[in-house]
Every structure is written in structure tokens, then in C-alpha cells.
Amino acid sequence: MNLGNSNRYGITGRRHFKSMLVAIFIAALLGGCRERPAVQQTNTQAPAQNATPTLGFTKDSGKLQVGFITVGPVSDFGYNYQHNQGRLALEAKMRDKVHTVLVENIPETAEVERVMQRMVDEGANVIFATSYGYLDSALRVAQRNPKVTFMHCLGAKNAPNLGTYSASLWEPAYVAGVVTAMTAKNPRFGFVTSHPIPPVFWILNAFTLGAQSVNKNVTVDVVYTNSWNNPSAETEAVKSLADKGVGAVYVLVDSPIAGVQAAERAGIYSVAQHADLSSFAPKGWITGSVWGWGKVYEDVVGSVLNHTWTNQPISGGFKEGYVSVAPFGPAVPAAAQQKSHELIRKIASGEISVFQGPIADSEGKERVARGKSMTVPEILSFDWVVKGVRGGPAH
């Protein structure tokens, strides 16, 4: 993640994280791998409704009280891990002004609504609901608590005191597609993910278009596991794609480790979301798309502190430091690495638009005309897949 290990091209990651995983399981927030923030550490489980221990807010400290809720463990070295990395970065940057509390492993059910309300009752001023399925619960709790600021990740609805935030993951996904096509000789790729929803289509479509910009014959076969966290299903999906002859697979789930390992065993290349997983695929790893939540959280909390917060959607890419590209594996040629640096610079400057026409959907219907580019709201509402993607809706 782009939290202090970046260069001017936005390429980030951690190469030595096996030892980090031990610290994650011990501290549930990588406390052993970095300087501990001055504020209180994470609460790792949501207490029962009648439990006496508090969540850990310090509302009389004079600091802004900020709560984070994740759908899975922050030890997943994936989606939830990256949100916690963003929280830790926020603390490190604003520890004199902000106190944070994390509650993890909260399902997308009525339970998250109870946890949010408990955060409010214990003094939270800002609550980050980090999972896509938390939106309806966040809207209900926000309506009951108009003085608290709520932020929902990846959503498309807001309220007077609820905003949404995301990052332009289509940017590094496009770069990853280019690099993959320049590395793998086989133009048939695979894509393993959870559900056919807009945030998945941002990344799937961008990856495909990036690859097709190198080789127009690239196709991408998609397998949906219907879960964000099912290592067995992810392993089987990768194996089935390898058996069908794909040369590389992109793994987009909460924790891509199982999928990346399956690709390595199958002898195919792997690309993944969230972090550098090269240690799990020392031969086949290509690169990954990485969120930069630390900068997002700093910007949002800063606006709350200086009373400029609005409920307008927040999104950014390479230019804002919200996304980056993970380190490259040993198979990636120097020309592909250099091309990625060039693309990152051009995308950040606006010289290149990832979703610039002409773009057709999987049924051949033109969706974006030549010379036109999709707007951010249009991208966030994706409900179709581009030509060359096999699996998923065309409309």
C-alpha cells in the first residue's frame, strides 16, 4: 500500500511480509511491524450487546473520535488489511487530533447496524463503514444520528450526514492489464471475483482494456464465487481456468492469497488486488492494484476538523495518491515495467483516460463513442462488461 514505501511512479508494496503476518495475528493490526501510534489499539471483536467493556472511544480527550468497521479480519492481507493500513496511517499523521477505534469481522447484516449505533453511543464523531454491503445500515443509523458524520466505501447513495468514498482502481487495473499482456504470451486470461457488481466491473473492464491495448485478441474468462472470502472456491476457480487454458489470472477477492497460490501451482501468471503477494507466487507473480486509503482518510477527517466536509462522493487515482501499482514479479520484462511508469504518469496528468472510446460491450454494442470518455459517475455505475469478457452481463 502507498503508505511510505512509494516512488514517484506510484509503485508500492512490501516484499517481506511473511514475518509481518505473524505480527498481524498477534496484534491484529501490524502493531509489531511499525511504530505504535499514541492512540489506543484496535478492538478485534464486536462485543455483545450487553457486554460491559467499551469499544475504546475517548470522547473526553479533546480528539476527534473516528470509528472503522470491517467485514473481515485485518489479517487477510487484502481488502480489510488495506483499510486498517489506512487507519494506521491516519493515526500516524494526525495522532494529536484524532483517536481511532476499529471493530472487525462484522457481517453485512443487522449486526453492523448495532455496532454503528454503539459507536455513536460511546462518542464516535465520524464512522467509516468500509464494506460495500454496509450501505443500507449506514443510511439508517445516519438518519437517527444527524450530528455524526458517516462515510461509506464504494456506495452510490448519500444522506445529509453520509458521504461515499472510493478510489479509481480502474487506473492501476488498466496498467496491470498492459503489463500482463506484455508478460504473458497466451492472450487468454482469467478473472476470479465475488459478485457481478459495479466495483468489480470497474476493475475487470479496465484490466481487459489495458491488456487489449497491447493485444487486441485478449479475452478474459470470469468466474464468480458469490463470496468475498471463500479460499476453497477461489482455489477451484483458478484451477478450472487453468485447465481451460488461461495463461494468467486476476484475483479480486478480500484476501487473494489462496487464488495466487493456486495460480502458482498451476504454472500460470497471477495478478491481484490490494497488496504485494509476490512471496506467495515467486515465479508467476506479475503485479497488483493497490488502494491508498491512508490519504483518503486523512483528506476526509481533515475536512471534518476544518468544517469543510460535504456529502459529495470522494474519489481519486494516481494523481491524488489514492491508488498505486504493486511491485513487479521476476517474469515482468523491463519494457513492460518502463511502459507502466509511462502510463502512470500519463494517467495522473490526464493525458490518458482509461475508459476512452470507442468501447463496445460483450455483445458488440458501442457504449462509448470514439473521442468520448466515461465520467466518474458513469464508471461508478458500471453494469456491463466490455468486449472480450466472457461471463457477466452485457447490459
Short mmCIF file of C-alpha atoms in Angstrom, two decimals, residues 26-370:
data_model
loop_
_atom_site.label_atom_id
_atom_site.label_comp_id
_atom_site.label_asym_id
_atom_site.label_seq_id
_atom_site.Cartn_x
_atom_site.Cartn_y
_atom_site.Cartn_z
CA ILE A 26 -0.55 -11.26 17.38
CA ALA A 27 -1.62 -7.63 17.32
CA ALA A 28 -4.45 -7.72 14.74
CA LEU A 29 -3.12 -4.54 13.18
CA LEU A 30 0.54 -4.98 12.31
CA GLY A 31 1.49 -3.33 15.56
CA GLY A 32 4.75 -5.27 15.66
CA CYS A 33 5.87 -4.05 12.25
CA ARG A 34 5.71 -0.33 12.78
CA GLU A 35 5.90 2.26 15.48
CA ARG A 36 2.81 2.06 17.60
CA PRO A 37 0.56 5.10 17.36
CA ALA A 38 -0.05 7.07 20.51
CA VAL A 39 -3.75 6.29 20.41
CA GLN A 40 -5.41 3.14 21.72
CA GLN A 41 -5.05 -0.04 19.72
CA THR A 42 -7.72 -1.95 17.81
CA ASN A 43 -10.67 -3.75 19.32
CA THR A 44 -10.62 -7.03 17.41
CA GLN A 45 -14.15 -8.27 18.04
CA ALA A 46 -17.52 -6.60 18.34
CA PRO A 47 -18.66 -7.07 21.95
CA ALA A 48 -22.08 -8.49 22.65
CA GLN A 49 -24.86 -6.00 23.19
CA ASN A 50 -24.80 -6.43 26.96
CA ALA A 51 -21.03 -6.61 27.35
CA THR A 52 -19.53 -4.19 29.84
CA PRO A 53 -16.20 -3.38 28.11
CA THR A 54 -16.34 -0.28 25.96
CA LEU A 55 -15.15 -0.12 22.38
CA GLY A 56 -12.37 2.26 23.35
CA PHE A 57 -13.50 5.73 22.37
CA THR A 58 -12.06 8.60 24.44
CA LYS A 59 -14.67 11.29 23.92
CA ASP A 60 -13.31 13.46 26.77
CA SER A 61 -9.79 13.59 25.28
CA GLY A 62 -10.48 16.57 23.05
CA LYS A 63 -9.68 14.49 19.96
CA LEU A 64 -11.98 13.67 17.08
CA GLN A 65 -13.31 10.15 17.67
CA VAL A 66 -13.23 8.05 14.49
CA GLY A 67 -14.65 4.54 14.16
CA PHE A 68 -13.82 1.96 11.49
CA ILE A 69 -15.80 -1.21 10.76
CA THR A 70 -14.50 -4.01 8.53
CA VAL A 71 -16.36 -7.05 7.22
CA GLY A 72 -13.40 -9.39 7.68
CA PRO A 73 -10.16 -9.70 9.63
CA VAL A 74 -7.46 -7.12 9.12
CA SER A 75 -5.02 -10.01 8.96
CA ASP A 76 -6.28 -11.01 5.49
CA PHE A 77 -3.50 -9.15 3.68
CA GLY A 78 -6.21 -7.95 1.34
CA TYR A 79 -9.23 -5.66 1.44
CA ASN A 80 -9.64 -5.36 5.21
CA TYR A 81 -5.89 -5.23 5.78
CA GLN A 82 -5.60 -2.24 3.48
CA HIS A 83 -8.37 -0.36 5.27
CA ASN A 84 -6.58 -0.90 8.55
CA GLN A 85 -3.32 0.27 6.99
CA GLY A 86 -5.18 3.44 6.06
CA ARG A 87 -6.42 3.81 9.62
CA LEU A 88 -2.90 3.41 10.98
CA ALA A 89 -1.60 5.96 8.50
CA LEU A 90 -4.30 8.39 9.63
CA GLU A 91 -3.26 7.95 13.25
CA ALA A 92 0.41 8.42 12.43
CA LYS A 93 -0.35 11.61 10.51
CA MET A 94 -2.92 13.16 12.87
CA ARG A 95 -2.38 11.50 16.23
CA ASP A 96 -2.59 14.80 18.13
CA LYS A 97 -6.07 15.44 16.76
CA VAL A 98 -7.61 12.03 16.13
CA HIS A 99 -8.36 8.87 18.09
CA THR A 100 -9.49 5.79 16.16
CA VAL A 101 -11.22 2.54 17.05
CA LEU A 102 -11.50 -0.48 14.75
CA VAL A 103 -14.09 -3.25 15.02
CA GLU A 104 -13.51 -6.10 12.57
CA ASN A 105 -15.30 -9.25 11.40
CA ILE A 106 -18.75 -7.62 11.29
CA PRO A 107 -21.10 -9.23 8.73
CA GLU A 108 -23.31 -7.28 6.33
CA THR A 109 -26.39 -7.90 8.48
CA ALA A 110 -28.27 -6.15 11.26
CA GLU A 111 -25.16 -6.69 13.37
CA VAL A 112 -23.29 -3.86 11.64
CA GLU A 113 -26.18 -1.51 12.40
CA ARG A 114 -25.90 -2.39 16.09
CA VAL A 115 -22.15 -1.81 16.04
CA MET A 116 -22.52 1.57 14.36
CA GLN A 117 -25.11 2.69 16.89
CA ARG A 118 -22.92 1.54 19.75
CA MET A 119 -20.05 3.58 18.31
CA VAL A 120 -22.30 6.63 18.27
CA ASP A 121 -23.47 5.99 21.81
CA GLU A 122 -19.88 5.75 23.02
CA GLY A 123 -18.81 9.02 21.43
CA ALA A 124 -17.85 8.48 17.79
CA ASN A 125 -17.85 11.66 15.70
CA VAL A 126 -17.01 10.00 12.38
CA ILE A 127 -17.70 6.42 11.29
CA PHE A 128 -16.16 4.72 8.24
CA ALA A 129 -18.29 1.80 7.04
CA THR A 130 -15.77 0.06 4.82
CA SER A 131 -17.79 -2.73 3.18
CA TYR A 132 -20.00 -2.39 0.11
CA GLY A 133 -22.89 -4.20 1.83
CA TYR A 134 -22.98 -1.82 4.80
CA LEU A 135 -24.72 0.97 2.91
CA ASP A 136 -28.36 0.46 3.92
CA SER A 137 -27.42 0.04 7.58
CA ALA A 138 -25.25 3.16 7.45
CA LEU A 139 -28.11 5.17 5.94
CA ARG A 140 -30.47 4.12 8.73
CA VAL A 141 -28.03 4.86 11.53
CA ALA A 142 -27.06 8.17 9.94
CA GLN A 143 -30.68 9.25 9.83
CA ARG A 144 -31.04 8.59 13.55
CA ASN A 145 -27.80 10.44 14.39
CA PRO A 146 -27.61 13.63 12.32
CA LYS A 147 -24.68 15.09 14.28
CA VAL A 148 -22.35 12.21 13.40
CA THR A 149 -20.53 12.06 10.05
CA PHE A 150 -20.73 8.74 8.22
CA MET A 151 -18.61 7.64 5.26
CA HIS A 152 -19.43 4.55 3.22
CA CYS A 153 -16.92 2.83 0.95
CA LEU A 154 -17.84 2.22 -2.70
CA GLY A 155 -21.51 3.11 -2.32
CA ALA A 156 -23.72 5.17 -4.63
CA LYS A 157 -26.18 6.74 -2.15
CA ASN A 158 -25.73 9.56 0.33
CA ALA A 159 -27.57 11.49 3.02
CA PRO A 160 -27.07 14.91 4.62
CA ASN A 161 -24.53 13.41 7.05
CA LEU A 162 -23.41 10.41 4.97
CA GLY A 163 -20.92 10.57 2.11
CA THR A 164 -19.27 7.93 -0.01
CA TYR A 165 -15.67 7.34 -0.91
CA SER A 166 -13.76 5.19 -3.34
CA ALA A 167 -10.52 5.17 -5.28
CA SER A 168 -10.02 4.96 -9.02
CA LEU A 169 -8.92 1.33 -9.01
CA TRP A 170 -9.55 1.22 -12.72
CA GLU A 171 -6.31 3.16 -13.17
CA PRO A 172 -3.86 0.59 -11.72
CA ALA A 173 -6.04 -2.23 -13.11
CA TYR A 174 -5.54 -0.81 -16.60
CA VAL A 175 -1.79 -0.63 -16.05
CA ALA A 176 -1.84 -4.20 -14.71
CA GLY A 177 -3.62 -5.30 -17.89
CA VAL A 178 -0.95 -3.72 -20.05
CA VAL A 179 1.87 -5.30 -18.04
CA THR A 180 0.17 -8.70 -18.07
CA ALA A 181 -0.29 -8.65 -21.83
CA MET A 182 3.36 -7.67 -22.27
CA THR A 183 4.46 -10.53 -19.99
CA ALA A 184 2.18 -13.47 -20.84
CA LYS A 185 2.41 -14.90 -24.35
CA ASN A 186 -1.00 -16.54 -24.01
CA PRO A 187 -3.70 -13.91 -24.76
CA ARG A 188 -6.39 -15.79 -22.84
CA PHE A 189 -6.71 -14.54 -19.27
CA GLY A 190 -8.92 -15.40 -16.30
CA PHE A 191 -10.58 -13.30 -13.62
CA VAL A 192 -11.77 -14.66 -10.26
CA THR A 193 -14.01 -12.48 -8.13
CA SER A 194 -17.05 -12.46 -5.87
CA HIS A 195 -20.17 -10.85 -7.35
CA PRO A 196 -21.14 -9.07 -10.59
CA ILE A 197 -21.37 -5.59 -9.05
CA PRO A 198 -20.16 -2.16 -10.22
CA PRO A 199 -16.88 -2.04 -8.23
CA VAL A 200 -15.92 -5.38 -9.77
CA PHE A 201 -16.74 -4.14 -13.27
CA TRP A 202 -14.55 -1.04 -12.84
CA ILE A 203 -11.55 -3.30 -12.38
CA LEU A 204 -12.49 -6.14 -14.72
CA ASN A 205 -13.20 -3.79 -17.61
CA ALA A 206 -10.11 -1.67 -17.06
CA PHE A 207 -7.86 -4.72 -16.83
CA THR A 208 -9.32 -6.09 -20.05
CA LEU A 209 -8.98 -2.80 -21.94
CA GLY A 210 -5.41 -2.37 -20.77
CA ALA A 211 -4.50 -5.84 -21.99
CA GLN A 212 -6.30 -5.29 -25.29
CA SER A 213 -4.36 -2.07 -25.86
CA VAL A 214 -1.31 -4.36 -26.22
CA ASN A 215 -3.00 -7.32 -27.91
CA LYS A 216 -6.49 -6.85 -29.35
CA ASN A 217 -7.04 -10.61 -29.25
CA VAL A 218 -7.01 -10.79 -25.44
CA THR A 219 -10.08 -12.40 -23.86
CA VAL A 220 -10.93 -12.66 -20.16
CA ASP A 221 -12.96 -15.53 -18.69
CA VAL A 222 -14.70 -14.59 -15.42
CA VAL A 223 -15.65 -16.87 -12.55
CA TYR A 224 -17.86 -15.51 -9.75
CA THR A 225 -17.58 -17.30 -6.40
CA ASN A 226 -20.56 -15.46 -4.79
CA SER A 227 -18.39 -14.68 -1.77
CA TRP A 228 -15.69 -12.20 -0.84
CA ASN A 229 -13.93 -14.78 1.28
CA ASN A 230 -14.03 -18.42 0.21
CA PRO A 231 -10.49 -19.75 -0.29
CA SER A 232 -11.70 -23.18 -1.41
CA ALA A 233 -13.96 -21.72 -4.10
CA GLU A 234 -11.24 -19.30 -5.20
CA THR A 235 -8.72 -22.15 -5.47
CA GLU A 236 -11.12 -24.24 -7.53
CA ALA A 237 -11.97 -21.28 -9.76
CA VAL A 238 -8.32 -20.66 -10.58
CA LYS A 239 -7.73 -24.36 -11.21
CA SER A 240 -10.73 -24.56 -13.56
CA LEU A 241 -9.48 -21.55 -15.51
CA ALA A 242 -6.00 -23.01 -15.76
CA ASP A 243 -7.49 -26.28 -17.00
CA LYS A 244 -9.31 -24.31 -19.70
CA GLY A 245 -6.03 -22.86 -20.91
CA VAL A 246 -5.72 -19.35 -19.49
CA GLY A 247 -2.19 -18.02 -19.16
CA ALA A 248 -2.78 -15.51 -16.36
CA VAL A 249 -5.45 -14.82 -13.76
CA TYR A 250 -6.51 -11.69 -11.88
CA VAL A 251 -7.77 -12.45 -8.35
CA LEU A 252 -10.20 -9.88 -6.91
CA VAL A 253 -11.49 -11.01 -3.50
CA ASP A 254 -10.96 -9.83 0.06
CA SER A 255 -7.84 -11.97 0.52
CA PRO A 256 -6.34 -13.10 -2.82
CA ILE A 257 -3.68 -15.34 -1.23
CA ALA A 258 -5.41 -18.67 -1.99
CA GLY A 259 -6.03 -17.70 -5.61
CA VAL A 260 -2.48 -16.52 -6.16
CA GLN A 261 -1.10 -19.70 -4.64
CA ALA A 262 -3.39 -21.79 -6.85
CA ALA A 263 -2.12 -19.95 -9.93
CA GLU A 264 1.47 -20.64 -8.91
CA ARG A 265 0.75 -24.35 -8.50
CA ALA A 266 -0.96 -24.40 -11.89
CA GLY A 267 2.02 -22.75 -13.53
CA ILE A 268 0.19 -19.61 -14.70
CA TYR A 269 0.76 -15.93 -14.02
CA SER A 270 -1.14 -14.06 -11.32
CA VAL A 271 -2.30 -10.50 -10.71
CA ALA A 272 -4.21 -9.50 -7.59
CA GLN A 273 -5.88 -6.75 -5.66
CA HIS A 274 -4.81 -4.90 -2.51
CA ALA A 275 -1.13 -5.69 -1.83
CA ASP A 276 2.15 -7.23 -2.95
CA LEU A 277 1.67 -11.01 -2.86
CA SER A 278 4.90 -11.92 -4.64
CA SER A 279 6.07 -14.09 -1.73
CA PHE A 280 3.14 -16.41 -2.39
CA ALA A 281 3.96 -16.69 -6.11
CA PRO A 282 7.71 -16.21 -6.54
CA LYS A 283 7.66 -17.34 -10.17
CA GLY A 284 4.28 -16.29 -11.53
CA TRP A 285 3.50 -13.01 -9.76
CA ILE A 286 3.13 -10.07 -12.17
CA THR A 287 1.80 -7.11 -10.17
CA GLY A 288 -1.30 -5.84 -8.35
CA SER A 289 -3.67 -2.92 -7.92
CA VAL A 290 -3.33 -1.21 -4.55
CA TRP A 291 -5.66 1.10 -2.62
CA GLY A 292 -4.15 4.10 -0.82
CA TRP A 293 -6.74 4.57 1.93
CA GLY A 294 -4.40 6.49 4.24
CA LYS A 295 -4.51 9.58 2.04
CA VAL A 296 -8.29 9.24 1.62
CA TYR A 297 -8.87 9.04 5.38
CA GLU A 298 -6.56 11.96 6.01
CA ASP A 299 -8.44 14.10 3.49
CA VAL A 300 -11.88 13.18 4.86
CA VAL A 301 -11.00 13.64 8.53
CA GLY A 302 -9.19 16.88 7.74
CA SER A 303 -12.35 18.24 6.14
CA VAL A 304 -14.38 17.30 9.22
CA LEU A 305 -11.90 19.02 11.50
CA ASN A 306 -11.86 22.24 9.48
CA HIS A 307 -15.65 22.18 8.92
CA THR A 308 -15.46 21.84 5.13
CA TRP A 309 -16.88 18.30 4.90
CA THR A 310 -19.67 17.72 2.40
CA ASN A 311 -21.56 14.59 1.43
CA GLN A 312 -20.29 14.67 -2.13
CA PRO A 313 -18.60 11.46 -3.38
CA ILE A 314 -14.84 11.33 -2.94
CA SER A 315 -12.67 9.54 -5.46
CA GLY A 316 -9.13 9.83 -6.74
CA GLY A 317 -6.40 7.94 -8.51
CA PHE A 318 -2.70 8.16 -9.20
CA LYS A 319 -2.77 11.95 -9.13
CA GLU A 320 -4.26 12.14 -5.62
CA GLY A 321 -2.18 9.28 -4.23
CA TYR A 322 -5.27 7.12 -3.67
CA VAL A 323 -4.02 4.20 -5.79
CA SER A 324 -0.73 2.61 -6.80
CA VAL A 325 0.74 -0.44 -8.51
CA ALA A 326 2.38 -3.26 -6.56
CA PRO A 327 5.98 -4.32 -7.25
CA PHE A 328 6.62 -6.47 -10.30
CA GLY A 329 7.49 -10.15 -10.30
CA PRO A 330 10.67 -11.56 -11.85
CA ALA A 331 8.95 -12.56 -15.10
CA VAL A 332 7.94 -8.99 -15.98
CA PRO A 333 10.25 -7.68 -18.72
CA ALA A 334 11.98 -4.33 -18.38
CA ALA A 335 9.98 -2.93 -21.31
CA ALA A 336 6.71 -3.66 -19.50
CA GLN A 337 7.95 -2.03 -16.33
CA GLN A 338 9.02 1.06 -18.23
CA LYS A 339 5.67 1.16 -20.03
CA SER A 340 3.87 1.08 -16.66
CA HIS A 341 5.85 4.10 -15.44
CA GLU A 342 4.90 6.00 -18.59
CA LEU A 343 1.23 5.07 -18.27
CA ILE A 344 1.03 6.07 -14.61
CA ARG A 345 2.45 9.48 -15.46
CA LYS A 346 0.07 9.99 -18.37
CA ILE A 347 -3.00 8.81 -16.47
CA ALA A 348 -2.14 11.03 -13.50
CA SER A 349 -1.73 14.06 -15.78
CA GLY A 350 -5.00 13.39 -17.61
CA GLU A 351 -3.24 12.72 -20.90
CA ILE A 352 -4.76 9.24 -20.99
CA SER A 353 -8.28 8.25 -19.94
CA VAL A 354 -8.76 4.58 -19.11
CA PHE A 355 -12.33 4.45 -20.42
CA GLN A 356 -11.94 6.41 -23.63
CA GLY A 357 -13.98 5.36 -26.65
CA PRO A 358 -14.63 3.58 -28.78
CA ILE A 359 -15.68 0.92 -26.26
CA ALA A 360 -18.15 -1.86 -27.02
CA ASP A 361 -19.80 -4.25 -24.59
CA SER A 362 -19.56 -8.04 -24.70
CA GLU A 363 -22.41 -8.22 -27.21
CA GLY A 364 -20.69 -5.79 -29.57
CA LYS A 365 -22.89 -2.76 -28.83
CA GLU A 366 -20.99 0.53 -28.74
CA ARG A 367 -21.18 2.03 -25.26
CA VAL A 368 -18.62 4.83 -25.51
CA ALA A 369 -18.15 6.67 -28.81
CA ARG A 370 -14.77 7.49 -30.28
#
